[in-house]
Amino acid sequence: MKYEAVIGLEIHAELKTASKMFCSCPNGFGLEKEPNINICPVCTGQPGTLPVANIEAIKKVIKTALALNCRINDFSKFDRKNYFYPDLPKGYQISQYDKPLSEHGYLEVGDSKVRITRIHLEEDTGKLIHPAGADYSLLDLNRAGVPLMELVTEPDIRSGGEAKKFCQELQLIFRYLGVSDADMEKGQMRCEVNISIRQKGAEKFGTKVEIKNLNSFKVVEKSIDYEIKRQTEALEKGEKIIQETRGWDDAKALTFSQRIKEEAHDYRYFPEPDLPPLNGLLKWAEEIKKELPELPAQRRARFGKEYGLPEADVEALICDPELSEYFEEVSSELNEWAKTAEPKIDVKKSVKLAVNYLTTEIPRIAGLSQNENYNLREKITPENFAEFIKTIAQNVVSSSGAQTVLAEMFKTGADPSHIIKEKDLAQVSNEEELAEKINQVLEENASAVEQYKKGKQNSLMFLVGKVMAATKGKANPQVVTEMLKNRFK
Ligand SMILES: [Zn+2]
């Protein structure tokens, strides 16, 4: 309790653009089937080639910056960051140094407000591959020159949980803006942590440790919490914290020293002479601002109010921008329908039913058919999905029948009434139709009837089961139960 952690993050996100940052090679999002297919003389650093800046990438960074309450710099420029590494063919990276596109923003997550130091634009590097046992390494330049957005925060974070929430909200914002898919496992979003410990209330920071190569939100949280514990224990024992870079070992659930930091690197930054500086960005930003969509925080608040859903449901919907839009279309169909539906239906209940099917049943069915990367809209139209909810609300199908219908809709895209007819899944609620089967079951199970009359409640369930079996599962169990109870009165 004596200490507190001081944590800052550095986040890289690959931008979703058609082409790379400084050439016209396709931006393949890391999905290339072969190495070195999306390359050209520019992104492989051949002598005599010249870069041309991708205006869409610049726009996407400004869009992100506006969404994160940043100040846009009217004047910005690119700089060369010089260092040698085999995955960097030019011997320098085009980045931004003292005039980034934007600075001084913030993001509120729950009760905490994390200030954003800057967001700038640079190019990604290639990738080195080290085949097991080989005495050589391979170089893939598909990623070289992919537009990369770098976001740096102030050291405003105090725990692993807070850092995780911040990263998750950031990912969501990137997705809502359509600037990046930001999938951490695919390396589209990468996170580095700076962490130090100090006595509570102290102004001076402790010695800073960097944690690198964190490839999931969970690992961000776990590695930070581990470091807090490790550094606190070291301080308690009177040991000194060493300034170093550490990695995360997931199997052992601990951080380990990768290298001790020598002097800070001198990258000999200087303005990129092959690219003109960027002027008049503020005016452009005014235009871009008009294109900003509803952001996750706004949608979260609106969904809570408009649909009266519990927090967990709201979160399950808004964590996927596509899904939340889909849900809104379904919900508006249900609302329209409820105005005239006969028999009357509880629209709030139907909407809640839609949420349950969307957030639990659909992912389950997708998992069963090993089709996890599906586009729901392409599988089932919102109109058909609303239709499906109506059939349940009006007891046209039972809940088990509904599962069959939904799985079939997911597979074929057919509309629910068609499937119900085709597969003969309509639930029988008509008392006249059920009466005959009930008579038959009562005759065949006289002893169960006797036992029920003697007070054995289980016998009623047994008889309902018999009627269900006799109707091949098509009887409406609620109606059957009511009919049986009436008979015994
Ligand atoms: Zn290229």
Short mmCIF file of C-alpha atoms and ligand atoms in Angstrom, two decimals:
data_model
loop_
_atom_site.label_atom_id
_atom_site.label_comp_id
_atom_site.label_asym_id
_atom_site.label_seq_id
_atom_site.Cartn_x
_atom_site.Cartn_y
_atom_site.Cartn_z
CA MET A 1 0.00 0.00 0.00
CA LYS A 2 3.04 2.24 0.47
CA TYR A 3 3.85 2.24 -3.24
CA GLU A 4 2.12 3.12 -6.44
CA ALA A 5 2.83 2.12 -10.03
CA VAL A 6 3.35 4.70 -12.75
CA ILE A 7 2.54 3.26 -16.15
CA GLY A 8 2.66 4.68 -19.65
CA LEU A 9 1.86 2.92 -22.90
CA GLU A 10 3.18 3.07 -26.41
CA ILE A 11 0.76 1.61 -28.91
CA HIS A 12 1.32 0.87 -32.58
CA ALA A 13 -1.56 0.16 -34.94
CA GLU A 14 -1.32 -0.79 -38.60
CA LEU A 15 -3.65 1.40 -40.60
CA LYS A 16 -6.26 -0.09 -42.89
CA THR A 17 -5.46 1.48 -46.25
CA ALA A 18 -5.52 0.11 -49.79
CA SER A 19 -1.82 0.79 -50.35
CA LYS A 20 1.35 1.17 -48.30
CA MET A 21 2.57 4.42 -46.76
CA PHE A 22 4.99 5.65 -49.42
CA CYS A 23 4.43 3.46 -52.49
CA SER A 24 1.51 1.90 -54.36
CA CYS A 25 2.06 -1.70 -53.17
CA PRO A 26 -1.10 -3.26 -51.71
CA ASN A 27 -1.38 -3.12 -47.92
CA GLY A 28 -1.93 -6.86 -47.38
CA PHE A 29 -2.83 -6.70 -43.63
CA GLY A 30 -0.38 -9.53 -42.97
CA LEU A 31 -2.62 -11.94 -44.86
CA GLU A 32 -0.20 -12.50 -47.75
CA LYS A 33 0.09 -16.14 -48.72
CA GLU A 34 3.76 -15.84 -49.65
CA PRO A 35 6.64 -13.68 -48.45
CA ASN A 36 7.84 -10.73 -50.55
CA ILE A 37 4.88 -10.47 -52.92
CA ASN A 38 3.69 -6.96 -52.01
CA ILE A 39 7.01 -5.23 -52.58
CA CYS A 40 8.50 -2.73 -55.03
CA PRO A 41 11.68 -0.67 -55.44
CA VAL A 42 10.37 2.00 -53.01
CA CYS A 43 9.52 -0.20 -50.01
CA THR A 44 12.62 -2.33 -50.49
CA GLY A 45 14.78 0.81 -50.39
CA GLN A 46 16.35 0.70 -53.84
CA PRO A 47 18.66 3.60 -54.73
CA GLY A 48 17.07 6.44 -56.66
CA THR A 49 13.48 5.76 -55.59
CA LEU A 50 11.31 8.43 -53.99
CA PRO A 51 8.48 8.12 -51.46
CA VAL A 52 5.03 9.65 -51.97
CA ALA A 53 2.90 10.03 -48.82
CA ASN A 54 -0.41 8.15 -48.60
CA ILE A 55 -3.03 10.84 -47.97
CA GLU A 56 -5.58 8.31 -46.70
CA ALA A 57 -3.17 7.22 -43.95
CA ILE A 58 -2.67 10.83 -42.86
CA LYS A 59 -6.43 11.31 -42.81
CA LYS A 60 -6.92 8.21 -40.67
CA VAL A 61 -4.44 9.42 -38.06
CA ILE A 62 -6.15 12.82 -37.92
CA LYS A 63 -9.51 11.10 -37.57
CA THR A 64 -8.19 9.02 -34.67
CA ALA A 65 -6.61 12.08 -33.07
CA LEU A 66 -9.91 13.97 -33.23
CA ALA A 67 -11.75 11.05 -31.65
CA LEU A 68 -9.17 11.07 -28.85
CA ASN A 69 -9.53 14.79 -28.14
CA CYS A 70 -6.09 15.61 -29.49
CA ARG A 71 -4.88 18.92 -30.81
CA ILE A 72 -4.04 18.72 -34.52
CA ASN A 73 -0.84 20.47 -35.54
CA ASP A 74 -1.49 22.81 -38.45
CA PHE A 75 2.08 22.19 -39.60
CA SER A 76 3.53 18.69 -39.52
CA LYS A 77 6.39 16.90 -41.22
CA PHE A 78 8.11 13.57 -41.67
CA ASP A 79 11.57 12.83 -40.30
CA ARG A 80 14.17 10.16 -40.83
CA LYS A 81 14.92 7.95 -37.87
CA ASN A 82 18.29 6.42 -38.63
CA TYR A 83 19.26 2.97 -37.38
CA PHE A 84 20.51 -0.22 -38.89
CA TYR A 85 18.53 -3.43 -38.73
CA PRO A 86 18.13 -6.10 -41.44
CA ASP A 87 14.33 -5.66 -41.58
CA LEU A 88 14.77 -1.97 -42.44
CA PRO A 89 16.10 -1.93 -46.01
CA LYS A 90 16.61 1.85 -46.33
CA GLY A 91 18.73 2.02 -43.18
CA TYR A 92 16.23 4.51 -41.77
CA GLN A 93 12.56 4.62 -40.96
CA ILE A 94 10.38 7.52 -42.11
CA SER A 95 8.67 8.65 -38.92
CA GLN A 96 7.73 11.91 -37.22
CA TYR A 97 9.90 13.61 -34.63
CA ASP A 98 9.23 17.11 -33.34
CA LYS A 99 6.14 17.94 -35.42
CA PRO A 100 3.78 14.97 -35.13
CA LEU A 101 0.31 15.13 -36.66
CA SER A 102 -1.29 15.54 -33.24
CA GLU A 103 -0.61 16.04 -29.54
CA HIS A 104 -2.24 16.57 -26.12
CA GLY A 105 -5.32 14.38 -26.16
CA TYR A 106 -7.02 12.14 -23.63
CA LEU A 107 -9.29 9.15 -23.33
CA GLU A 108 -11.66 8.51 -20.46
CA VAL A 109 -12.14 4.87 -19.55
CA GLY A 110 -14.50 4.29 -16.65
CA ASP A 111 -13.34 6.60 -13.86
CA SER A 112 -9.84 7.14 -15.15
CA LYS A 113 -8.64 9.70 -17.62
CA VAL A 114 -5.49 8.86 -19.52
CA ARG A 115 -3.74 11.72 -21.27
CA ILE A 116 -2.33 11.10 -24.72
CA THR A 117 1.03 12.70 -25.40
CA ARG A 118 1.04 12.36 -29.16
CA ILE A 119 -0.16 10.38 -32.15
CA HIS A 120 2.07 10.25 -35.18
CA LEU A 121 2.46 8.39 -38.44
CA GLU A 122 5.37 6.24 -39.60
CA GLU A 123 6.10 3.19 -41.71
CA ASP A 124 6.27 -0.38 -40.46
CA THR A 125 9.39 -2.51 -40.88
CA GLY A 126 9.78 -5.89 -42.59
CA LYS A 127 9.91 -9.13 -40.68
CA LEU A 128 12.83 -11.41 -39.92
CA ILE A 129 12.12 -15.11 -39.77
CA HIS A 130 14.53 -17.42 -37.99
CA PRO A 131 13.96 -21.03 -39.12
CA ALA A 132 14.56 -23.48 -36.28
CA GLY A 133 18.08 -24.87 -36.34
CA ALA A 134 19.15 -22.87 -39.40
CA ASP A 135 22.33 -20.79 -39.43
CA TYR A 136 20.63 -18.07 -41.48
CA SER A 137 17.57 -15.83 -41.20
CA LEU A 138 14.93 -15.03 -43.81
CA LEU A 139 13.59 -11.62 -44.64
CA ASP A 140 9.98 -10.88 -45.59
CA LEU A 141 9.31 -7.31 -46.71
CA ASN A 142 5.55 -7.57 -47.23
CA ARG A 143 5.08 -5.49 -44.09
CA ALA A 144 7.81 -2.97 -44.91
CA GLY A 145 6.23 0.40 -45.57
CA VAL A 146 2.78 -0.45 -44.18
CA PRO A 147 1.36 2.73 -42.57
CA LEU A 148 1.78 2.55 -38.82
CA MET A 149 0.18 4.86 -36.29
CA GLU A 150 2.03 5.36 -33.01
CA LEU A 151 0.22 6.57 -29.92
CA VAL A 152 2.06 7.47 -26.73
CA THR A 153 0.31 8.09 -23.40
CA GLU A 154 1.35 10.07 -20.36
CA PRO A 155 2.19 7.88 -17.34
CA ASP A 156 -1.39 8.12 -16.01
CA ILE A 157 -2.14 4.42 -15.60
CA ARG A 158 -1.83 2.76 -12.19
CA SER A 159 -2.59 -0.95 -12.68
CA GLY A 160 -2.66 -3.81 -15.13
CA GLY A 161 -6.43 -3.81 -15.20
CA GLU A 162 -6.55 -0.12 -16.10
CA ALA A 163 -4.00 -0.63 -18.89
CA LYS A 164 -6.02 -3.52 -20.29
CA LYS A 165 -9.24 -1.50 -20.27
CA PHE A 166 -7.49 1.42 -21.95
CA CYS A 167 -6.13 -0.83 -24.73
CA GLN A 168 -9.52 -2.49 -25.23
CA GLU A 169 -11.30 0.85 -25.52
CA LEU A 170 -8.65 2.07 -27.93
CA GLN A 171 -9.09 -1.02 -30.10
CA LEU A 172 -12.82 -0.43 -30.12
CA ILE A 173 -12.36 3.20 -31.17
CA PHE A 174 -9.99 2.16 -33.99
CA ARG A 175 -12.62 -0.28 -35.21
CA TYR A 176 -15.50 2.17 -34.96
CA LEU A 177 -13.45 4.68 -36.94
CA GLY A 178 -12.47 2.01 -39.45
CA VAL A 179 -8.83 3.08 -39.22
CA SER A 180 -7.42 -0.31 -38.17
CA ASP A 181 -8.65 -3.83 -37.47
CA ALA A 182 -6.26 -3.69 -34.51
CA ASP A 183 -6.13 -7.43 -33.95
CA MET A 184 -3.36 -7.95 -31.39
CA GLU A 185 -2.80 -11.60 -32.25
CA LYS A 186 -2.16 -10.67 -35.87
CA GLY A 187 0.27 -7.94 -34.82
CA GLN A 188 -2.00 -5.21 -36.19
CA MET A 189 -1.96 -3.63 -32.76
CA ARG A 190 1.14 -3.83 -30.58
CA CYS A 191 1.65 -2.59 -27.08
CA GLU A 192 4.72 -1.60 -25.09
CA VAL A 193 4.62 -0.74 -21.42
CA ASN A 194 6.76 1.65 -19.38
CA ILE A 195 6.47 0.97 -15.69
CA SER A 196 8.06 2.23 -12.51
CA ILE A 197 7.18 2.19 -8.83
CA ARG A 198 7.34 5.10 -6.43
CA GLN A 199 6.32 5.88 -2.88
CA LYS A 200 2.74 7.04 -2.80
CA GLY A 201 2.60 10.81 -2.99
CA ALA A 202 6.19 11.15 -4.22
CA GLU A 203 6.70 13.39 -7.21
CA LYS A 204 9.84 11.80 -8.57
CA PHE A 205 9.43 8.72 -10.76
CA GLY A 206 11.19 5.49 -9.92
CA THR A 207 13.50 3.69 -12.35
CA LYS A 208 11.62 2.79 -15.50
CA VAL A 209 11.38 -0.72 -16.90
CA GLU A 210 10.07 -1.41 -20.41
CA ILE A 211 8.02 -4.52 -21.26
CA LYS A 212 7.90 -5.40 -24.93
CA ASN A 213 6.19 -7.81 -27.32
CA LEU A 214 2.87 -8.10 -25.54
CA ASN A 215 0.45 -9.77 -27.92
CA SER A 216 -2.85 -9.80 -26.06
CA PHE A 217 -4.81 -7.66 -23.62
CA LYS A 218 -4.56 -10.38 -21.02
CA VAL A 219 -0.78 -10.41 -21.28
CA VAL A 220 -0.68 -6.60 -20.96
CA GLU A 221 -2.57 -6.91 -17.68
CA LYS A 222 -0.67 -9.92 -16.34
CA SER A 223 2.80 -8.61 -17.17
CA ILE A 224 2.09 -5.25 -15.53
CA ASP A 225 0.71 -6.83 -12.38
CA TYR A 226 3.72 -9.12 -12.24
CA GLU A 227 6.12 -6.17 -12.63
CA ILE A 228 4.34 -4.19 -9.91
CA LYS A 229 4.80 -7.11 -7.54
CA ARG A 230 8.41 -7.76 -8.56
CA GLN A 231 9.47 -4.13 -8.28
CA THR A 232 7.63 -3.58 -5.01
CA GLU A 233 9.27 -6.61 -3.44
CA ALA A 234 12.69 -5.48 -4.67
CA LEU A 235 12.19 -2.03 -3.13
CA GLU A 236 10.98 -3.56 0.13
CA LYS A 237 14.20 -5.56 0.29
CA GLY A 238 16.18 -2.39 -0.32
CA GLU A 239 17.27 -3.52 -3.80
CA LYS A 240 17.73 -1.19 -6.74
CA ILE A 241 15.58 -1.42 -9.86
CA ILE A 242 17.66 -1.70 -13.00
CA GLN A 243 16.61 0.23 -16.09
CA GLU A 244 16.07 -2.49 -18.66
CA THR A 245 13.81 -4.02 -21.29
CA ARG A 246 11.92 -7.11 -20.20
CA GLY A 247 9.88 -9.69 -22.10
CA TRP A 248 6.91 -11.79 -21.00
CA ASP A 249 7.12 -15.56 -20.63
CA ASP A 250 3.54 -16.75 -20.84
CA ALA A 251 4.23 -20.35 -19.84
CA LYS A 252 6.01 -19.32 -16.62
CA ALA A 253 3.78 -16.24 -16.15
CA LEU A 254 6.70 -13.90 -15.46
CA THR A 255 8.75 -11.15 -17.04
CA PHE A 256 12.43 -11.73 -17.78
CA SER A 257 15.32 -9.41 -18.55
CA GLN A 258 16.03 -9.01 -22.27
CA ARG A 259 18.60 -6.28 -22.30
CA ILE A 260 19.98 -3.70 -19.93
CA LYS A 261 19.55 -0.25 -21.35
CA GLU A 262 22.75 1.53 -22.28
CA GLU A 263 22.59 5.18 -23.23
CA ALA A 264 19.49 6.35 -25.07
CA HIS A 265 19.74 5.69 -28.82
CA ASP A 266 20.78 8.56 -31.01
CA TYR A 267 18.67 8.15 -34.10
CA ARG A 268 20.07 11.31 -35.70
CA TYR A 269 16.59 12.46 -36.67
CA PHE A 270 16.42 15.02 -39.47
CA PRO A 271 13.57 16.24 -41.71
CA GLU A 272 12.84 13.80 -44.54
CA PRO A 273 14.20 15.66 -47.60
CA ASP A 274 12.19 13.59 -50.10
CA LEU A 275 8.76 14.52 -48.72
CA PRO A 276 7.20 17.98 -48.54
CA PRO A 277 6.04 19.11 -45.10
CA LEU A 278 2.31 19.12 -44.40
CA ASN A 279 0.65 22.50 -44.13
CA GLY A 280 -2.87 23.72 -43.35
CA LEU A 281 -3.95 20.57 -41.52
CA LEU A 282 -6.36 22.40 -39.20
CA LYS A 283 -8.66 23.34 -42.05
CA TRP A 284 -8.64 19.78 -43.31
CA ALA A 285 -9.28 18.50 -39.79
CA GLU A 286 -12.49 20.56 -39.67
CA GLU A 287 -13.74 18.60 -42.68
CA ILE A 288 -12.64 15.26 -41.24
CA LYS A 289 -14.41 16.05 -37.96
CA LYS A 290 -17.74 16.02 -39.79
CA GLU A 291 -17.12 12.41 -40.80
CA LEU A 292 -16.59 11.14 -37.26
CA PRO A 293 -19.05 8.33 -36.49
CA GLU A 294 -20.74 7.68 -33.17
CA LEU A 295 -17.97 6.48 -30.83
CA PRO A 296 -18.17 3.49 -28.47
CA ALA A 297 -18.66 5.62 -25.34
CA GLN A 298 -21.56 7.50 -26.94
CA ARG A 299 -23.15 4.30 -28.23
CA ARG A 300 -22.72 2.64 -24.84
CA ALA A 301 -24.59 5.47 -23.15
CA ARG A 302 -27.31 5.58 -25.81
CA PHE A 303 -27.92 1.81 -25.79
CA GLY A 304 -28.27 1.79 -22.02
CA LYS A 305 -30.92 4.51 -22.21
CA GLU A 306 -32.76 3.64 -25.41
CA TYR A 307 -33.11 -0.12 -24.96
CA GLY A 308 -33.02 -0.38 -21.18
CA LEU A 309 -30.59 -3.28 -21.40
CA PRO A 310 -28.33 -4.43 -18.56
CA GLU A 311 -24.70 -3.31 -18.75
CA ALA A 312 -23.35 -6.72 -19.76
CA ASP A 313 -25.72 -6.89 -22.74
CA VAL A 314 -24.82 -3.38 -23.86
CA GLU A 315 -21.13 -4.27 -23.66
CA ALA A 316 -21.62 -7.51 -25.60
CA LEU A 317 -23.32 -5.56 -28.38
CA ILE A 318 -21.12 -2.50 -28.64
CA CYS A 319 -17.83 -4.44 -28.54
CA ASP A 320 -18.55 -5.17 -32.19
CA PRO A 321 -19.61 -2.09 -34.20
CA GLU A 322 -21.17 -4.23 -36.94
CA LEU A 323 -23.16 -6.29 -34.43
CA SER A 324 -24.48 -3.24 -32.63
CA GLU A 325 -25.72 -1.74 -35.91
CA TYR A 326 -27.30 -5.04 -36.85
CA PHE A 327 -29.02 -5.19 -33.49
CA GLU A 328 -30.46 -1.70 -33.98
CA GLU A 329 -32.02 -2.73 -37.28
CA VAL A 330 -33.53 -5.85 -35.72
CA SER A 331 -34.83 -3.85 -32.80
CA SER A 332 -36.47 -1.24 -35.01
CA GLU A 333 -38.21 -4.02 -37.01
CA LEU A 334 -39.51 -5.51 -33.77
CA ASN A 335 -40.75 -2.12 -32.58
CA GLU A 336 -42.63 -1.53 -35.82
CA TRP A 337 -44.16 -4.97 -35.70
CA ALA A 338 -45.21 -4.71 -32.05
CA LYS A 339 -47.54 -1.83 -32.92
CA THR A 340 -49.89 -4.11 -34.84
CA ALA A 341 -48.95 -7.64 -33.75
CA GLU A 342 -51.77 -9.98 -32.82
CA PRO A 343 -51.68 -11.45 -30.21
CA LYS A 344 -50.06 -8.47 -28.42
CA ILE A 345 -46.40 -8.98 -27.65
CA ASP A 346 -44.03 -7.50 -25.08
CA VAL A 347 -41.57 -5.65 -27.28
CA LYS A 348 -39.01 -5.20 -24.49
CA LYS A 349 -38.97 -8.95 -23.94
CA SER A 350 -38.54 -9.57 -27.66
CA VAL A 351 -35.64 -7.15 -27.86
CA LYS A 352 -33.98 -8.86 -24.92
CA LEU A 353 -34.57 -12.21 -26.64
CA ALA A 354 -32.86 -10.82 -29.75
CA VAL A 355 -29.84 -9.80 -27.67
CA ASN A 356 -29.56 -13.26 -26.16
CA TYR A 357 -29.70 -15.00 -29.52
CA LEU A 358 -27.25 -12.52 -31.06
CA THR A 359 -24.65 -12.66 -28.32
CA THR A 360 -24.79 -16.31 -27.26
CA GLU A 361 -26.60 -18.54 -29.78
CA ILE A 362 -25.13 -17.07 -32.99
CA PRO A 363 -21.50 -17.32 -31.79
CA ARG A 364 -22.22 -20.90 -30.61
CA ILE A 365 -23.64 -21.91 -33.99
CA ALA A 366 -20.75 -20.19 -35.79
CA GLY A 367 -18.31 -22.11 -33.61
CA LEU A 368 -20.08 -25.42 -34.29
CA SER A 369 -19.88 -24.87 -38.04
CA GLN A 370 -16.22 -23.75 -37.66
CA ASN A 371 -17.13 -20.50 -39.28
CA GLU A 372 -15.82 -18.03 -36.75
CA ASN A 373 -14.90 -15.25 -39.14
CA TYR A 374 -18.37 -14.79 -40.52
CA ASN A 375 -20.19 -11.66 -41.50
CA LEU A 376 -23.58 -12.02 -39.85
CA ARG A 377 -25.31 -9.69 -42.28
CA GLU A 378 -24.20 -11.86 -45.18
CA LYS A 379 -25.49 -14.97 -43.43
CA ILE A 380 -28.81 -13.70 -42.08
CA THR A 381 -30.45 -10.41 -43.01
CA PRO A 382 -31.67 -8.26 -40.06
CA GLU A 383 -35.22 -8.60 -41.45
CA ASN A 384 -35.04 -12.38 -41.33
CA PHE A 385 -33.53 -12.29 -37.88
CA ALA A 386 -36.37 -10.07 -36.62
CA GLU A 387 -38.80 -12.49 -38.26
CA PHE A 388 -37.13 -15.30 -36.35
CA ILE A 389 -37.60 -13.50 -33.02
CA LYS A 390 -41.28 -12.96 -33.87
CA THR A 391 -41.83 -16.70 -34.37
CA ILE A 392 -40.53 -17.33 -30.85
CA ALA A 393 -42.46 -14.44 -29.31
CA GLN A 394 -45.68 -15.79 -30.82
CA ASN A 395 -44.94 -19.39 -29.86
CA VAL A 396 -44.80 -20.54 -33.47
CA VAL A 397 -41.75 -22.62 -32.58
CA SER A 398 -40.53 -24.05 -29.30
CA SER A 399 -37.14 -23.00 -27.94
CA SER A 400 -35.56 -26.24 -29.16
CA GLY A 401 -37.26 -25.83 -32.55
CA ALA A 402 -35.90 -22.26 -32.63
CA GLN A 403 -32.33 -23.54 -32.32
CA THR A 404 -32.83 -25.75 -35.36
CA VAL A 405 -34.34 -22.87 -37.31
CA LEU A 406 -31.50 -20.53 -36.42
CA ALA A 407 -28.79 -23.04 -37.32
CA GLU A 408 -30.49 -23.60 -40.68
CA MET A 409 -30.81 -19.84 -41.27
CA PHE A 410 -27.10 -19.45 -40.55
CA LYS A 411 -26.29 -22.23 -43.01
CA THR A 412 -28.60 -21.36 -45.88
CA GLY A 413 -29.74 -17.77 -45.35
CA ALA A 414 -33.35 -18.89 -45.86
CA ASP A 415 -36.16 -17.06 -44.09
CA PRO A 416 -37.51 -18.65 -40.91
CA SER A 417 -41.11 -19.28 -42.05
CA HIS A 418 -39.78 -21.18 -45.03
CA ILE A 419 -37.58 -23.36 -42.80
CA ILE A 420 -40.37 -23.98 -40.30
CA LYS A 421 -42.64 -25.18 -43.09
CA GLU A 422 -39.97 -27.21 -44.87
CA LYS A 423 -38.81 -28.95 -41.70
CA ASP A 424 -42.28 -29.16 -40.17
CA LEU A 425 -41.13 -27.38 -37.00
CA ALA A 426 -44.27 -25.41 -36.19
CA GLN A 427 -45.31 -25.84 -32.60
CA VAL A 428 -48.86 -27.12 -32.02
CA SER A 429 -50.70 -24.85 -29.58
CA ASN A 430 -54.20 -25.56 -30.85
CA GLU A 431 -56.14 -27.29 -28.04
CA GLU A 432 -58.42 -29.22 -30.38
CA GLU A 433 -55.43 -30.68 -32.19
CA LEU A 434 -53.79 -31.62 -28.89
CA ALA A 435 -56.87 -33.06 -27.17
CA GLU A 436 -56.79 -36.36 -29.04
CA LYS A 437 -53.12 -37.01 -28.20
CA ILE A 438 -53.76 -36.10 -24.59
CA ASN A 439 -56.66 -38.53 -24.37
CA GLN A 440 -54.47 -41.26 -25.78
CA VAL A 441 -51.60 -40.58 -23.34
CA LEU A 442 -53.98 -40.51 -20.34
CA GLU A 443 -55.45 -43.86 -21.33
CA GLU A 444 -52.04 -45.46 -21.76
CA ASN A 445 -50.67 -44.11 -18.48
CA ALA A 446 -53.44 -44.67 -15.99
CA SER A 447 -51.06 -45.33 -13.09
CA ALA A 448 -49.27 -42.00 -13.56
CA VAL A 449 -52.65 -40.29 -13.53
CA GLU A 450 -53.48 -42.07 -10.24
CA GLN A 451 -50.18 -41.01 -8.70
CA TYR A 452 -50.71 -37.41 -9.73
CA LYS A 453 -54.13 -37.42 -8.11
CA LYS A 454 -52.46 -38.73 -4.94
CA GLY A 455 -50.24 -35.62 -5.02
CA LYS A 456 -47.14 -36.75 -6.86
CA GLN A 457 -46.23 -33.60 -8.80
CA ASN A 458 -43.53 -35.32 -10.89
CA SER A 459 -46.19 -37.37 -12.61
CA LEU A 460 -47.48 -34.25 -14.34
CA MET A 461 -44.05 -33.67 -15.91
CA PHE A 462 -43.96 -37.31 -16.90
CA LEU A 463 -47.30 -37.00 -18.69
CA VAL A 464 -46.27 -33.79 -20.44
CA GLY A 465 -43.18 -35.65 -21.65
CA LYS A 466 -45.36 -38.45 -23.00
CA VAL A 467 -47.51 -35.97 -24.94
CA MET A 468 -44.39 -34.33 -26.31
CA ALA A 469 -43.11 -37.70 -27.46
CA ALA A 470 -46.47 -38.61 -29.00
CA THR A 471 -46.40 -35.36 -31.01
CA LYS A 472 -42.73 -35.80 -31.97
CA GLY A 473 -41.80 -32.77 -29.89
CA LYS A 474 -44.17 -30.44 -31.70
CA ALA A 475 -46.70 -29.80 -28.94
CA ASN A 476 -46.40 -26.54 -27.07
CA PRO A 477 -45.41 -27.79 -23.59
CA GLN A 478 -47.00 -24.83 -21.78
CA VAL A 479 -50.34 -25.44 -23.47
CA VAL A 480 -50.13 -29.19 -22.76
CA THR A 481 -49.34 -28.55 -19.09
CA GLU A 482 -52.32 -26.20 -18.75
CA MET A 483 -54.64 -28.65 -20.51
CA LEU A 484 -53.57 -31.52 -18.26
CA LYS A 485 -54.03 -29.46 -15.10
CA ASN A 486 -57.53 -28.50 -16.25
CA ARG A 487 -58.37 -32.12 -16.87
CA PHE A 488 -57.41 -33.07 -13.35
CA LYS A 489 -59.36 -30.30 -11.66
ZN ZN B 1 6.20 -0.92 -52.38
#
